[in-house]
mmCIF file of C-alpha atoms in Angstrom:
data_model
loop_
_atom_site.group_PDB
_atom_site.id
_atom_site.type_symbol
_atom_site.label_atom_id
_atom_site.label_comp_id
_atom_site.label_asym_id
_atom_site.label_seq_id
_atom_site.Cartn_x
_atom_site.Cartn_y
_atom_site.Cartn_z
ATOM 1 C CA ASN A 1 17.444 -49.017 -65.572
ATOM 2 C CA ILE A 2 17.676 -48.032 -62.310
ATOM 3 C CA MET A 3 16.596 -44.383 -63.001
ATOM 4 C CA ASN A 4 13.324 -45.457 -64.138
ATOM 5 C CA LEU A 5 12.907 -47.450 -60.906
ATOM 6 C CA PHE A 6 13.225 -43.908 -58.869
ATOM 7 C CA ASN A 7 11.311 -42.019 -61.577
ATOM 8 C CA VAL A 8 8.383 -40.222 -59.262
ATOM 9 C CA ARG A 9 5.586 -40.911 -61.985
ATOM 10 C CA SER A 10 6.892 -45.166 -62.218
ATOM 11 C CA ARG A 11 7.024 -47.956 -60.010
ATOM 12 C CA GLU A 12 7.796 -47.543 -56.059
ATOM 13 C CA ILE A 13 11.805 -47.367 -55.384
ATOM 14 C CA GLN A 14 13.422 -50.977 -55.360
ATOM 15 C CA GLU A 15 16.558 -52.113 -54.055
ATOM 16 C CA PRO A 16 19.860 -51.741 -56.019
ATOM 17 C CA THR A 17 20.340 -54.447 -58.940
ATOM 18 C CA HIS A 18 24.018 -55.468 -57.808
ATOM 19 C CA ILE A 19 26.522 -56.004 -61.029
ATOM 20 C CA LYS A 20 27.380 -59.226 -62.006
ATOM 21 C CA GLY A 21 31.244 -60.228 -62.916
ATOM 22 C CA ARG A 22 34.013 -60.442 -61.402
ATOM 23 C CA ASP A 23 35.760 -58.828 -64.890
ATOM 24 C CA MET A 24 33.750 -55.640 -64.602
ATOM 25 C CA THR A 25 35.048 -54.814 -61.372
ATOM 26 C CA PRO A 26 36.710 -51.513 -61.099
ATOM 27 C CA ASN A 27 39.255 -50.470 -59.302
ATOM 28 C CA VAL A 28 38.451 -47.911 -56.755
ATOM 29 C CA SER A 29 40.303 -45.144 -54.397
ATOM 30 C CA PHE A 30 38.689 -43.637 -51.747
ATOM 31 C CA GLU A 31 39.066 -39.806 -50.492
ATOM 32 C CA PHE A 32 38.916 -38.616 -46.921
ATOM 33 C CA PHE A 33 39.465 -35.405 -44.835
ATOM 34 C CA PRO A 34 41.088 -34.334 -41.774
ATOM 35 C CA PRO A 35 39.769 -33.785 -38.179
ATOM 36 C CA GLN A 36 38.720 -30.371 -36.716
ATOM 37 C CA SER A 37 37.856 -31.700 -33.703
ATOM 38 C CA LEU A 38 38.066 -34.938 -31.493
ATOM 39 C CA ASP A 39 34.334 -36.439 -32.663
ATOM 40 C CA ALA A 40 35.626 -35.842 -36.141
ATOM 41 C CA SER A 41 38.889 -37.541 -35.536
ATOM 42 C CA PHE A 42 37.006 -40.428 -34.468
ATOM 43 C CA ARG A 43 34.766 -40.649 -37.699
ATOM 44 C CA LEU A 44 37.708 -40.356 -39.560
ATOM 45 C CA TRP A 45 39.398 -43.635 -38.127
ATOM 46 C CA GLU A 46 36.118 -45.504 -38.318
ATOM 47 C CA THR A 47 35.992 -44.428 -42.066
ATOM 48 C CA VAL A 48 39.411 -45.589 -43.090
ATOM 49 C CA LYS A 49 38.550 -49.091 -40.923
ATOM 50 C CA ASP A 50 35.827 -49.608 -42.347
ATOM 51 C CA LEU A 51 36.897 -49.123 -46.298
ATOM 52 C CA ALA A 52 40.634 -50.137 -45.834
ATOM 53 C CA PRO A 53 39.558 -53.613 -46.139
ATOM 54 C CA LEU A 54 37.971 -53.045 -49.868
ATOM 55 C CA ASP A 55 41.824 -52.817 -50.889
ATOM 56 C CA PRO A 56 41.787 -49.620 -52.333
ATOM 57 C CA ASN A 57 44.411 -48.488 -54.973
ATOM 58 C CA PHE A 58 45.218 -45.017 -52.647
ATOM 59 C CA VAL A 59 43.234 -42.932 -50.817
ATOM 60 C CA SER A 60 43.624 -39.260 -50.778
ATOM 61 C CA VAL A 61 43.102 -37.256 -48.000
ATOM 62 C CA THR A 62 41.881 -33.215 -48.699
ATOM 63 C CA TYR A 63 43.068 -29.456 -47.846
ATOM 64 C CA GLY A 64 40.778 -27.376 -46.170
ATOM 65 C CA ALA A 65 39.466 -24.680 -48.165
ATOM 66 C CA GLY A 66 42.065 -21.918 -47.739
ATOM 67 C CA GLY A 67 44.053 -24.420 -46.557
ATOM 68 C CA THR A 68 42.886 -24.619 -42.986
ATOM 69 C CA THR A 69 43.873 -27.561 -42.471
ATOM 70 C CA ARG A 70 47.228 -28.094 -44.279
ATOM 71 C CA LYS A 71 48.814 -29.147 -40.726
ATOM 72 C CA LEU A 72 46.109 -31.475 -40.083
ATOM 73 C CA THR A 73 45.904 -32.721 -43.706
ATOM 74 C CA HIS A 74 50.323 -33.943 -42.946
ATOM 75 C CA GLU A 75 48.866 -35.794 -39.640
ATOM 76 C CA ALA A 76 46.090 -37.792 -41.277
ATOM 77 C CA VAL A 77 48.177 -38.549 -44.349
ATOM 78 C CA ALA A 78 51.185 -40.198 -41.840
ATOM 79 C CA ALA A 79 49.058 -41.390 -39.878
ATOM 80 C CA ILE A 80 46.542 -43.249 -42.522
ATOM 81 C CA ASN A 81 50.118 -44.350 -44.082
ATOM 82 C CA LYS A 82 52.161 -45.642 -40.902
ATOM 83 C CA ASN A 83 48.951 -46.973 -39.623
ATOM 84 C CA TYR A 84 47.532 -49.084 -42.099
ATOM 85 C CA GLY A 85 49.753 -49.283 -44.740
ATOM 86 C CA LEU A 86 47.486 -47.578 -47.707
ATOM 87 C CA LYS A 87 48.952 -45.641 -50.715
ATOM 88 C CA VAL A 88 48.011 -41.865 -49.498
ATOM 89 C CA ALA A 89 47.841 -38.943 -51.812
ATOM 90 C CA ALA A 90 48.268 -36.126 -49.993
ATOM 91 C CA HIS A 91 46.231 -32.682 -51.565
ATOM 92 C CA LEU A 92 47.882 -29.947 -51.630
ATOM 93 C CA THR A 93 46.888 -26.420 -53.100
ATOM 94 C CA CYS A 94 48.381 -22.633 -53.720
ATOM 95 C CA VAL A 95 46.033 -20.883 -51.161
ATOM 96 C CA ASP A 96 47.609 -18.484 -49.386
ATOM 97 C CA ALA A 97 51.476 -20.060 -49.020
ATOM 98 C CA SER A 98 54.342 -19.346 -50.641
ATOM 99 C CA ARG A 99 56.315 -20.884 -53.276
ATOM 100 C CA THR A 100 58.802 -21.758 -50.499
ATOM 101 C CA GLU A 101 56.346 -22.943 -48.166
ATOM 102 C CA THR A 102 54.112 -25.032 -50.812
ATOM 103 C CA LEU A 103 57.357 -26.914 -51.164
ATOM 104 C CA GLU A 104 58.125 -27.019 -47.683
ATOM 105 C CA ILE A 105 55.322 -29.103 -47.243
ATOM 106 C CA ALA A 106 55.958 -31.115 -50.423
ATOM 107 C CA SER A 107 59.367 -31.546 -49.152
ATOM 108 C CA ALA A 108 58.373 -32.534 -45.657
ATOM 109 C CA TYR A 109 55.559 -35.429 -47.353
ATOM 110 C CA ALA A 110 57.972 -36.936 -49.398
ATOM 111 C CA ALA A 111 60.303 -37.539 -46.418
ATOM 112 C CA ALA A 112 57.647 -39.223 -44.757
ATOM 113 C CA GLY A 113 56.733 -41.524 -47.846
ATOM 114 C CA ILE A 114 54.592 -39.817 -49.060
ATOM 115 C CA LYS A 115 54.733 -40.198 -52.935
ATOM 116 C CA ASP A 116 51.662 -39.202 -54.290
ATOM 117 C CA ILE A 117 50.103 -35.336 -54.395
ATOM 118 C CA VAL A 118 46.640 -34.092 -55.727
ATOM 119 C CA ALA A 119 48.162 -31.075 -56.647
ATOM 120 C CA LEU A 120 45.050 -28.314 -57.121
ATOM 121 C CA ARG A 121 44.799 -24.687 -57.529
ATOM 122 C CA GLY A 122 42.473 -24.651 -54.183
ATOM 123 C CA ASP A 123 39.545 -22.743 -53.297
ATOM 124 C CA ALA A 124 39.194 -18.964 -52.430
ATOM 125 C CA PRO A 125 39.508 -18.377 -48.697
ATOM 126 C CA LYS A 126 36.832 -17.959 -46.478
ATOM 127 C CA GLY A 127 35.456 -14.005 -46.577
ATOM 128 C CA GLN A 128 37.221 -14.081 -50.648
ATOM 129 C CA ASN A 129 34.728 -14.140 -53.421
ATOM 130 C CA LYS A 130 37.413 -15.734 -55.988
ATOM 131 C CA PHE A 131 41.494 -17.113 -55.817
ATOM 132 C CA ILE A 132 43.555 -14.504 -55.183
ATOM 133 C CA PRO A 133 46.691 -16.025 -55.179
ATOM 134 C CA HIS A 134 50.166 -15.532 -52.696
ATOM 135 C CA LYS A 135 51.984 -12.456 -53.883
ATOM 136 C CA ASP A 136 55.062 -14.925 -53.405
ATOM 137 C CA GLY A 137 53.146 -18.250 -54.186
ATOM 138 C CA PHE A 138 51.866 -19.685 -57.505
ATOM 139 C CA ALA A 139 49.246 -18.306 -59.221
ATOM 140 C CA ASN A 140 47.277 -21.386 -60.256
ATOM 141 C CA SER A 141 47.745 -25.510 -60.414
ATOM 142 C CA VAL A 142 50.087 -25.548 -63.665
ATOM 143 C CA GLU A 143 52.629 -23.721 -61.819
ATOM 144 C CA LEU A 144 52.065 -26.023 -59.169
ATOM 145 C CA ILE A 145 52.440 -28.733 -60.848
ATOM 146 C CA THR A 146 55.408 -28.375 -62.964
ATOM 147 C CA ALA A 147 57.675 -27.240 -59.969
ATOM 148 C CA LEU A 148 56.334 -30.380 -58.159
ATOM 149 C CA SER A 149 57.417 -32.503 -61.064
ATOM 150 C CA GLU A 150 60.850 -30.849 -60.995
ATOM 151 C CA THR A 151 61.774 -31.673 -58.093
ATOM 152 C CA SER A 152 60.794 -35.691 -59.376
ATOM 153 C CA ASP A 153 59.816 -36.692 -56.015
ATOM 154 C CA PHE A 154 56.139 -37.472 -56.661
ATOM 155 C CA ASN A 155 53.331 -39.218 -58.774
ATOM 156 C CA ILE A 156 50.901 -36.034 -59.728
ATOM 157 C CA ARG A 157 47.137 -36.119 -59.615
ATOM 158 C CA VAL A 158 45.095 -33.362 -60.490
ATOM 159 C CA GLY A 159 41.429 -32.260 -60.466
ATOM 160 C CA ALA A 160 39.067 -32.522 -64.257
ATOM 161 C CA TYR A 161 35.909 -30.944 -64.167
ATOM 162 C CA PRO A 162 33.231 -32.580 -66.650
ATOM 163 C CA ASP A 163 30.686 -30.080 -65.713
ATOM 164 C CA PRO A 164 32.239 -26.628 -66.319
ATOM 165 C CA HIS A 165 33.911 -25.092 -63.634
ATOM 166 C CA PRO A 166 32.821 -21.962 -61.931
ATOM 167 C CA ASP A 167 35.614 -19.706 -63.196
ATOM 168 C CA ALA A 168 35.777 -21.579 -66.323
ATOM 169 C CA ARG A 169 35.944 -19.120 -69.462
ATOM 170 C CA GLY A 170 34.517 -20.866 -71.968
ATOM 171 C CA THR A 171 33.225 -24.255 -72.694
ATOM 172 C CA ASP A 172 35.854 -25.707 -73.430
ATOM 173 C CA ALA A 173 38.394 -24.179 -70.629
ATOM 174 C CA ASP A 174 38.205 -26.978 -68.683
ATOM 175 C CA VAL A 175 39.607 -29.495 -71.625
ATOM 176 C CA GLU A 176 42.141 -26.934 -72.212
ATOM 177 C CA TRP A 177 43.600 -26.428 -68.601
ATOM 178 C CA LEU A 178 43.308 -29.954 -67.909
ATOM 179 C CA LYS A 179 45.497 -30.211 -70.976
ATOM 180 C CA ARG A 180 48.014 -28.057 -69.581
ATOM 181 C CA LYS A 181 48.369 -29.906 -66.274
ATOM 182 C CA ILE A 182 49.518 -32.959 -68.379
ATOM 183 C CA ASP A 183 52.066 -31.279 -70.131
ATOM 184 C CA ALA A 184 53.203 -29.793 -67.023
ATOM 185 C CA GLY A 185 53.761 -33.396 -65.435
ATOM 186 C CA ALA A 186 50.642 -34.641 -63.842
ATOM 187 C CA SER A 187 50.363 -38.212 -64.340
ATOM 188 C CA SER A 188 46.538 -39.223 -64.186
ATOM 189 C CA ALA A 189 43.248 -36.438 -63.256
ATOM 190 C CA ILE A 190 40.394 -37.300 -60.931
ATOM 191 C CA THR A 191 37.165 -35.621 -61.833
ATOM 192 C CA GLN A 192 34.665 -33.289 -59.775
ATOM 193 C CA PHE A 193 31.586 -35.718 -59.182
ATOM 194 C CA PHE A 194 28.870 -35.132 -61.483
ATOM 195 C CA PHE A 195 25.092 -37.032 -61.154
ATOM 196 C CA GLU A 196 24.919 -38.979 -65.413
ATOM 197 C CA ALA A 197 27.384 -41.137 -67.027
ATOM 198 C CA ASP A 198 26.798 -39.388 -70.327
ATOM 199 C CA THR A 199 28.237 -35.562 -68.503
ATOM 200 C CA PHE A 200 31.749 -38.002 -67.855
ATOM 201 C CA PHE A 201 31.584 -39.502 -71.226
ATOM 202 C CA ARG A 202 31.628 -36.532 -73.471
ATOM 203 C CA PHE A 203 34.492 -34.880 -71.395
ATOM 204 C CA ARG A 204 36.001 -37.914 -71.732
ATOM 205 C CA ASP A 205 35.748 -37.808 -75.633
ATOM 206 C CA LYS A 206 36.807 -34.043 -75.611
ATOM 207 C CA CYS A 207 40.025 -34.842 -74.051
ATOM 208 C CA ALA A 208 40.732 -37.604 -76.039
ATOM 209 C CA ALA A 209 40.056 -35.231 -79.216
ATOM 210 C CA ALA A 210 42.661 -32.835 -77.516
ATOM 211 C CA GLY A 211 45.439 -35.278 -77.702
ATOM 212 C CA ILE A 212 44.994 -36.271 -73.314
ATOM 213 C CA ASP A 213 45.840 -39.647 -73.381
ATOM 214 C CA ALA A 214 46.601 -39.365 -69.264
ATOM 215 C CA PRO A 215 44.225 -41.754 -67.234
ATOM 216 C CA ILE A 216 40.559 -39.933 -66.159
ATOM 217 C CA VAL A 217 39.426 -41.130 -63.234
ATOM 218 C CA PRO A 218 35.279 -40.202 -62.544
ATOM 219 C CA GLY A 219 34.814 -38.652 -58.746
ATOM 220 C CA ILE A 220 31.884 -40.190 -57.430
ATOM 221 C CA LEU A 221 29.648 -38.842 -54.264
ATOM 222 C CA PRO A 222 27.092 -41.139 -52.745
ATOM 223 C CA ILE A 223 24.377 -38.779 -51.628
ATOM 224 C CA ASP A 224 23.905 -39.110 -47.982
ATOM 225 C CA SER A 225 21.759 -35.730 -47.615
ATOM 226 C CA TRP A 226 20.573 -34.435 -51.613
ATOM 227 C CA LYS A 227 19.909 -31.081 -49.184
ATOM 228 C CA LYS A 228 23.570 -30.434 -48.259
ATOM 229 C CA ILE A 229 24.764 -31.833 -51.513
ATOM 230 C CA ARG A 230 22.693 -30.137 -53.693
ATOM 231 C CA GLY A 231 24.492 -27.183 -52.297
ATOM 232 C CA PHE A 232 27.332 -28.126 -53.135
ATOM 233 C CA ALA A 233 26.934 -29.423 -56.564
ATOM 234 C CA ALA A 234 25.518 -25.062 -56.963
ATOM 235 C CA ARG A 235 28.775 -23.996 -55.448
ATOM 236 C CA SER A 236 30.864 -26.465 -58.114
ATOM 237 C CA GLY A 237 29.106 -26.026 -60.960
ATOM 238 C CA ALA A 238 28.206 -29.534 -61.125
ATOM 239 C CA VAL A 239 24.740 -29.519 -63.218
ATOM 240 C CA ILE A 240 21.774 -30.698 -61.306
ATOM 241 C CA PRO A 241 19.245 -32.850 -63.124
ATOM 242 C CA THR A 242 15.462 -32.185 -62.924
ATOM 243 C CA TRP A 243 14.515 -35.973 -62.787
ATOM 244 C CA MET A 244 16.499 -35.923 -59.345
ATOM 245 C CA ASP A 245 14.876 -33.662 -57.497
ATOM 246 C CA GLU A 246 11.898 -35.015 -58.135
ATOM 247 C CA ALA A 247 13.083 -38.551 -57.457
ATOM 248 C CA TYR A 248 14.625 -37.250 -53.921
ATOM 249 C CA GLU A 249 10.990 -35.087 -53.213
ATOM 250 C CA LYS A 250 9.676 -38.505 -53.216
ATOM 251 C CA ALA A 251 12.496 -40.006 -51.363
ATOM 252 C CA MET A 252 12.386 -38.074 -48.792
ATOM 253 C CA ARG A 253 8.766 -38.509 -48.523
ATOM 254 C CA ASP A 254 9.116 -42.265 -48.131
ATOM 255 C CA ASP A 255 11.902 -42.270 -45.877
ATOM 256 C CA ARG A 256 13.608 -43.961 -48.923
ATOM 257 C CA GLU A 257 16.763 -41.341 -49.253
ATOM 258 C CA GLU A 258 19.426 -43.388 -48.259
ATOM 259 C CA LEU A 259 18.431 -46.281 -50.713
ATOM 260 C CA LEU A 260 18.159 -44.105 -53.517
ATOM 261 C CA SER A 261 21.451 -43.070 -53.060
ATOM 262 C CA ILE A 262 22.954 -46.078 -53.327
ATOM 263 C CA ALA A 263 20.980 -47.318 -55.957
ATOM 264 C CA LEU A 264 21.505 -44.058 -58.185
ATOM 265 C CA ALA A 265 25.066 -44.698 -57.426
ATOM 266 C CA THR A 266 25.632 -48.007 -58.209
ATOM 267 C CA GLU A 267 23.670 -47.045 -61.479
ATOM 268 C CA LEU A 268 25.853 -44.437 -62.637
ATOM 269 C CA CYS A 269 29.115 -46.745 -61.412
ATOM 270 C CA SER A 270 27.149 -49.697 -63.557
ATOM 271 C CA ASP A 271 27.243 -47.337 -66.724
ATOM 272 C CA LEU A 272 30.645 -46.359 -65.894
ATOM 273 C CA ILE A 273 31.703 -49.246 -66.032
ATOM 274 C CA GLU A 274 30.024 -50.513 -69.249
ATOM 275 C CA GLY A 275 31.297 -47.789 -70.719
ATOM 276 C CA GLY A 276 34.715 -48.559 -70.450
ATOM 277 C CA VAL A 277 35.812 -47.013 -67.097
ATOM 278 C CA GLU A 278 38.097 -49.311 -64.586
ATOM 279 C CA ASP A 279 38.557 -47.096 -61.722
ATOM 280 C CA LEU A 280 36.674 -44.579 -59.584
ATOM 281 C CA HIS A 281 37.116 -42.933 -57.251
ATOM 282 C CA PHE A 282 34.612 -41.984 -54.259
ATOM 283 C CA TYR A 283 34.416 -38.718 -52.104
ATOM 284 C CA THR A 284 33.557 -40.298 -48.734
ATOM 285 C CA LEU A 285 32.804 -37.179 -46.680
ATOM 286 C CA ASN A 286 34.012 -39.851 -43.898
ATOM 287 C CA LYS A 287 30.675 -41.443 -43.883
ATOM 288 C CA PRO A 288 32.290 -45.167 -44.869
ATOM 289 C CA HIS A 289 28.216 -46.458 -45.243
ATOM 290 C CA LEU A 290 27.213 -45.631 -48.704
ATOM 291 C CA THR A 291 30.451 -45.864 -49.979
ATOM 292 C CA ARG A 292 30.988 -49.780 -48.746
ATOM 293 C CA GLU A 293 27.448 -50.030 -49.728
ATOM 294 C CA VAL A 294 28.201 -48.927 -53.608
ATOM 295 C CA CYS A 295 31.403 -51.530 -53.340
ATOM 296 C CA HIS A 296 29.811 -53.897 -52.629
ATOM 297 C CA ALA A 297 27.385 -53.971 -55.243
ATOM 298 C CA MET A 298 30.014 -53.689 -57.860
ATOM 299 C CA GLY A 299 31.156 -57.032 -55.827
ATOM 300 C CA ILE A 300 33.779 -55.042 -54.151
ATOM 301 C CA HIS A 301 34.370 -57.334 -50.894
ATOM 302 C CA ALA A 302 37.240 -57.224 -47.913
ATOM 303 C CA GLN A 303 40.654 -58.036 -49.501
ATOM 304 C CA MET A 304 43.012 -57.891 -46.781
ATOM 305 C CA THR A 305 42.390 -58.128 -42.790
ATOM 306 C CA LEU A 306 43.884 -54.876 -40.697
ATOM 307 C CA GLU A 307 47.102 -55.794 -38.577
ATOM 308 C CA LYS A 308 46.936 -51.931 -37.090
ATOM 309 C CA VAL A 309 44.342 -49.503 -35.832
ATOM 310 C CA ALA A 310 45.180 -45.733 -35.537
#
């Protein structure tokens, strides 16, 4: 077990074990975020170029906090679809826009040939402590999904939360809310990142017991900076195991943080696959190296060549 390899009271950090067997190789997808500077633009296109040959099922492009990258998201989605031939899912949120404005954005995606939407409520704009609906906007993700479903233009994916969402009311609220989203017209869900496979399996079992039969895809976050990701986790409600703090403390002291991150992500993916998971969604943070290394460890290598570049 790779967790034991990184235990601060156990052996030294070792190279991650590769997952054996093509029959256990999952389908993968990747999340990118739109650039807000020239340097960030180069980083996005390098990330797409590095990961596109791994033949993902689809890639997604996020919608900045508070809807701040709405135009940039549209441009990035269109460019990836046109130049790389990848299926692209565009994030769409309820934040800071009327119903009419939001559905006009969706219509523009449909006109550009984008048929996949990741429909989310969205985070509160900067300076607000909680989400407050636009006075003429969608009050929540279920209303947005219902409206998108009525257009018949999109395959709708939604978010799911194996650890309790910060706004969740009660331990089963996230399961109940996901059921509402699937019933409203969503075809599948992508989870928030988590750190242990059992967290996902418990959530999956609860969803099955609630009558949710749509695919639930685990979201995997290869850790490029434990300090940064720990902050993400605290804000998103992801539970941080004590052993991870201890392992990263030792890894950073020994300058082996990247090796630890690759091995832990590979171990997490292996446990999920052994538990019946067939699809994995990677949060790349527009830094392809760790995601690529984890995919290689799972036996996923270049399956295509790029004929076009952005």
